[in-house]
Amino acid sequence: MTHISKYRMKSRVEKRIKDNFLRSILSGGSARRQAILGELLTQTEKIMLAKRLAMIVMLENDFSYYRISKTLKVSTSTLKRLHRHILAGSYRQILTSLTGNRADAIIRFLEKILEFRMPPIAGPGRWKFLDERRK
């Protein structure tokens, strides 16, 4: 869990900081945005956001809680909470921006992860399945 200070800012200061943050991210091209986010976010925060996005896509594509939990290594209580937020209308902008090819690409990638298996412990063809995957 990312640490957040227990001391609250004044709402006016918080709003101004958020506005400046969004303005800095939204200005410039996508390479600049990626660089800014890369500098601002820790590795843990990047993983957390990526998992949340994957959970949203998988829930919208009717994956089971069990399958999502095992794939992304998240608890079912986290999934239930996120699913309730989706049903209540949250994440609408993300869902509309992930229509079509983007969502399909994420689903294909996740399905490849789900299909992936470890090779047998011994035997002549133990790495053969990797050659099949590369084709």
PDB file of C-alpha atoms in Angstrom:
ATOM      1  CA  MET A   1       0.000   0.000   0.000  1.00  0.00           C
ATOM      2  CA  THR A   2       1.299   3.421  -0.910  1.00  0.00           C
ATOM      3  CA  HIS A   3       1.948   5.681   2.054  1.00  0.00           C
ATOM      4  CA  ILE A   4      -0.219   8.789   2.328  1.00  0.00           C
ATOM      5  CA  SER A   5       0.404  11.391   4.971  1.00  0.00           C
ATOM      6  CA  LYS A   6      -2.158  11.449   7.750  1.00  0.00           C
ATOM      7  CA  TYR A   7      -2.125  15.248   7.736  1.00  0.00           C
ATOM      8  CA  ARG A   8      -4.844  16.737   5.519  1.00  0.00           C
ATOM      9  CA  MET A   9      -4.135  19.699   3.270  1.00  0.00           C
ATOM     10  CA  LYS A  10      -6.510  22.575   2.909  1.00  0.00           C
ATOM     11  CA  SER A  11      -8.976  21.765   0.142  1.00  0.00           C
ATOM     12  CA  ARG A  12      -7.917  24.858  -1.832  1.00  0.00           C
ATOM     13  CA  VAL A  13      -4.249  23.771  -1.760  1.00  0.00           C
ATOM     14  CA  GLU A  14      -5.149  20.172  -2.622  1.00  0.00           C
ATOM     15  CA  LYS A  15      -7.233  21.288  -5.614  1.00  0.00           C
ATOM     16  CA  ARG A  16      -4.430  23.507  -6.880  1.00  0.00           C
ATOM     17  CA  ILE A  17      -1.865  20.719  -6.570  1.00  0.00           C
ATOM     18  CA  LYS A  18      -4.155  18.272  -8.411  1.00  0.00           C
ATOM     19  CA  ASP A  19      -4.787  20.819 -11.181  1.00  0.00           C
ATOM     20  CA  ASN A  20      -1.050  21.411 -11.632  1.00  0.00           C
ATOM     21  CA  PHE A  21      -0.424  17.663 -11.666  1.00  0.00           C
ATOM     22  CA  LEU A  22      -3.041  17.047 -14.356  1.00  0.00           C
ATOM     23  CA  ARG A  23      -1.862  20.018 -16.408  1.00  0.00           C
ATOM     24  CA  SER A  24       1.735  18.749 -16.371  1.00  0.00           C
ATOM     25  CA  ILE A  25       0.662  15.271 -17.477  1.00  0.00           C
ATOM     26  CA  LEU A  26      -1.771  16.385 -20.160  1.00  0.00           C
ATOM     27  CA  SER A  27       0.583  18.865 -21.828  1.00  0.00           C
ATOM     28  CA  GLY A  28       2.850  17.555 -24.561  1.00  0.00           C
ATOM     29  CA  GLY A  29       2.926  14.256 -26.417  1.00  0.00           C
ATOM     30  CA  SER A  30       2.571  10.705 -25.191  1.00  0.00           C
ATOM     31  CA  ALA A  31       6.347  10.210 -24.872  1.00  0.00           C
ATOM     32  CA  ARG A  32       6.504  13.234 -22.575  1.00  0.00           C
ATOM     33  CA  ARG A  33       3.560  11.930 -20.541  1.00  0.00           C
ATOM     34  CA  GLN A  34       5.240   8.556 -20.155  1.00  0.00           C
ATOM     35  CA  ALA A  35       8.460  10.215 -19.023  1.00  0.00           C
ATOM     36  CA  ILE A  36       6.631  12.353 -16.462  1.00  0.00           C
ATOM     37  CA  LEU A  37       4.711   9.391 -15.047  1.00  0.00           C
ATOM     38  CA  GLY A  38       7.884   7.314 -15.050  1.00  0.00           C
ATOM     39  CA  GLU A  39       9.592   9.911 -12.898  1.00  0.00           C
ATOM     40  CA  LEU A  40       6.639  10.509 -10.568  1.00  0.00           C
ATOM     41  CA  LEU A  41       5.441   6.975  -9.879  1.00  0.00           C
ATOM     42  CA  THR A  42       7.325   4.331  -7.962  1.00  0.00           C
ATOM     43  CA  GLN A  43       7.524   0.799  -9.336  1.00  0.00           C
ATOM     44  CA  THR A  44       4.895  -0.290  -6.798  1.00  0.00           C
ATOM     45  CA  GLU A  45       2.497   2.445  -7.893  1.00  0.00           C
ATOM     46  CA  LYS A  46       2.956   1.506 -11.559  1.00  0.00           C
ATOM     47  CA  ILE A  47       2.188  -2.137 -10.772  1.00  0.00           C
ATOM     48  CA  MET A  48      -0.832  -1.148  -8.682  1.00  0.00           C
ATOM     49  CA  LEU A  49      -2.272   0.977 -11.506  1.00  0.00           C
ATOM     50  CA  ALA A  50      -1.558  -1.688 -14.129  1.00  0.00           C
ATOM     51  CA  LYS A  51      -3.286  -4.340 -12.009  1.00  0.00           C
ATOM     52  CA  ARG A  52      -6.285  -2.083 -11.451  1.00  0.00           C
ATOM     53  CA  LEU A  53      -6.594  -1.486 -15.197  1.00  0.00           C
ATOM     54  CA  ALA A  54      -6.299  -5.215 -15.909  1.00  0.00           C
ATOM     55  CA  MET A  55      -8.942  -5.986 -13.254  1.00  0.00           C
ATOM     56  CA  ILE A  56     -11.331  -3.461 -14.817  1.00  0.00           C
ATOM     57  CA  VAL A  57     -10.873  -4.956 -18.287  1.00  0.00           C
ATOM     58  CA  MET A  58     -11.201  -8.533 -17.037  1.00  0.00           C
ATOM     59  CA  LEU A  59     -14.327  -7.769 -14.989  1.00  0.00           C
ATOM     60  CA  GLU A  60     -15.915  -6.070 -17.991  1.00  0.00           C
ATOM     61  CA  ASN A  61     -15.145  -9.169 -20.069  1.00  0.00           C
ATOM     62  CA  ASP A  62     -16.835 -11.451 -17.516  1.00  0.00           C
ATOM     63  CA  PHE A  63     -13.765 -13.251 -16.213  1.00  0.00           C
ATOM     64  CA  SER A  64     -14.448 -15.050 -12.940  1.00  0.00           C
ATOM     65  CA  TYR A  65     -13.153 -13.635  -9.666  1.00  0.00           C
ATOM     66  CA  TYR A  66     -11.131 -16.805  -9.201  1.00  0.00           C
ATOM     67  CA  ARG A  67      -9.427 -16.498 -12.584  1.00  0.00           C
ATOM     68  CA  ILE A  68      -8.640 -12.802 -12.092  1.00  0.00           C
ATOM     69  CA  SER A  69      -7.374 -13.453  -8.575  1.00  0.00           C
ATOM     70  CA  LYS A  70      -5.014 -16.217  -9.694  1.00  0.00           C
ATOM     71  CA  THR A  71      -3.772 -14.324 -12.759  1.00  0.00           C
ATOM     72  CA  LEU A  72      -3.119 -10.950 -11.147  1.00  0.00           C
ATOM     73  CA  LYS A  73      -2.394 -12.170  -7.602  1.00  0.00           C
ATOM     74  CA  VAL A  74      -5.089 -10.000  -6.010  1.00  0.00           C
ATOM     75  CA  SER A  75      -7.607 -10.909  -3.331  1.00  0.00           C
ATOM     76  CA  THR A  76     -11.236 -11.565  -4.158  1.00  0.00           C
ATOM     77  CA  SER A  77     -12.244  -8.881  -1.658  1.00  0.00           C
ATOM     78  CA  THR A  78     -10.289  -6.342  -3.724  1.00  0.00           C
ATOM     79  CA  LEU A  79     -12.073  -7.576  -6.841  1.00  0.00           C
ATOM     80  CA  LYS A  80     -15.484  -7.348  -5.201  1.00  0.00           C
ATOM     81  CA  ARG A  81     -14.811  -3.792  -4.061  1.00  0.00           C
ATOM     82  CA  LEU A  82     -13.629  -2.757  -7.531  1.00  0.00           C
ATOM     83  CA  HIS A  83     -16.583  -4.505  -9.166  1.00  0.00           C
ATOM     84  CA  ARG A  84     -19.001  -2.622  -6.889  1.00  0.00           C
ATOM     85  CA  HIS A  85     -17.380   0.638  -7.957  1.00  0.00           C
ATOM     86  CA  ILE A  86     -17.754  -0.307 -11.628  1.00  0.00           C
ATOM     87  CA  LEU A  87     -21.419  -1.221 -11.140  1.00  0.00           C
ATOM     88  CA  ALA A  88     -21.966   2.100  -9.346  1.00  0.00           C
ATOM     89  CA  GLY A  89     -20.677   3.974 -12.396  1.00  0.00           C
ATOM     90  CA  SER A  90     -17.054   4.585 -11.489  1.00  0.00           C
ATOM     91  CA  TYR A  91     -14.303   4.106 -14.080  1.00  0.00           C
ATOM     92  CA  ARG A  92     -16.656   5.162 -16.893  1.00  0.00           C
ATOM     93  CA  GLN A  93     -13.936   7.156 -18.674  1.00  0.00           C
ATOM     94  CA  ILE A  94     -11.521   4.229 -18.556  1.00  0.00           C
ATOM     95  CA  LEU A  95     -14.135   1.831 -19.886  1.00  0.00           C
ATOM     96  CA  THR A  96     -15.072   4.096 -22.787  1.00  0.00           C
ATOM     97  CA  SER A  97     -11.417   4.697 -23.701  1.00  0.00           C
ATOM     98  CA  LEU A  98     -10.705   0.954 -23.670  1.00  0.00           C
ATOM     99  CA  THR A  99     -13.219  -0.051 -26.293  1.00  0.00           C
ATOM    100  CA  GLY A 100     -12.204  -2.017 -29.337  1.00  0.00           C
ATOM    101  CA  ASN A 101      -8.573  -2.786 -30.091  1.00  0.00           C
ATOM    102  CA  ARG A 102      -7.064  -1.641 -26.805  1.00  0.00           C
ATOM    103  CA  ALA A 103      -9.280  -3.842 -24.663  1.00  0.00           C
ATOM    104  CA  ASP A 104      -8.832  -6.748 -27.078  1.00  0.00           C
ATOM    105  CA  ALA A 105      -5.043  -6.397 -26.910  1.00  0.00           C
ATOM    106  CA  ILE A 106      -5.117  -6.440 -23.110  1.00  0.00           C
ATOM    107  CA  ILE A 107      -7.392  -9.500 -23.096  1.00  0.00           C
ATOM    108  CA  ARG A 108      -5.162 -11.353 -25.600  1.00  0.00           C
ATOM    109  CA  PHE A 109      -2.109 -10.609 -23.459  1.00  0.00           C
ATOM    110  CA  LEU A 110      -3.851 -11.804 -20.283  1.00  0.00           C
ATOM    111  CA  GLU A 111      -5.043 -14.967 -22.022  1.00  0.00           C
ATOM    112  CA  LYS A 112      -1.459 -15.723 -23.072  1.00  0.00           C
ATOM    113  CA  ILE A 113      -0.423 -15.417 -19.437  1.00  0.00           C
ATOM    114  CA  LEU A 114      -3.230 -17.784 -18.446  1.00  0.00           C
ATOM    115  CA  GLU A 115      -2.256 -20.331 -21.110  1.00  0.00           C
ATOM    116  CA  PHE A 116       1.417 -20.281 -20.167  1.00  0.00           C
ATOM    117  CA  ARG A 117       2.594 -23.350 -18.316  1.00  0.00           C
ATOM    118  CA  MET A 118       5.887 -24.597 -16.983  1.00  0.00           C
ATOM    119  CA  PRO A 119       7.750 -27.315 -18.886  1.00  0.00           C
ATOM    120  CA  PRO A 120       7.944 -30.867 -17.583  1.00  0.00           C
ATOM    121  CA  ILE A 121      10.734 -31.431 -15.058  1.00  0.00           C
ATOM    122  CA  ALA A 122      12.644 -33.861 -17.289  1.00  0.00           C
ATOM    123  CA  GLY A 123      12.512 -35.416 -20.706  1.00  0.00           C
ATOM    124  CA  PRO A 124      13.742 -34.793 -24.246  1.00  0.00           C
ATOM    125  CA  GLY A 125      11.008 -32.308 -25.218  1.00  0.00           C
ATOM    126  CA  ARG A 126      10.867 -30.300 -22.048  1.00  0.00           C
ATOM    127  CA  TRP A 127      11.455 -26.926 -23.757  1.00  0.00           C
ATOM    128  CA  LYS A 128       9.618 -27.790 -26.968  1.00  0.00           C
ATOM    129  CA  PHE A 129       6.492 -25.887 -25.948  1.00  0.00           C
ATOM    130  CA  LEU A 130       8.504 -22.631 -25.890  1.00  0.00           C
ATOM    131  CA  ASP A 131       9.504 -23.146 -29.515  1.00  0.00           C
ATOM    132  CA  GLU A 132       5.820 -23.588 -30.348  1.00  0.00           C
ATOM    133  CA  ARG A 133       4.958 -20.330 -28.543  1.00  0.00           C
ATOM    134  CA  ARG A 134       7.573 -18.365 -30.487  1.00  0.00           C
ATOM    135  CA  LYS A 135       6.004 -19.263 -33.849  1.00  0.00           C
TER     136      LYS A 135
END
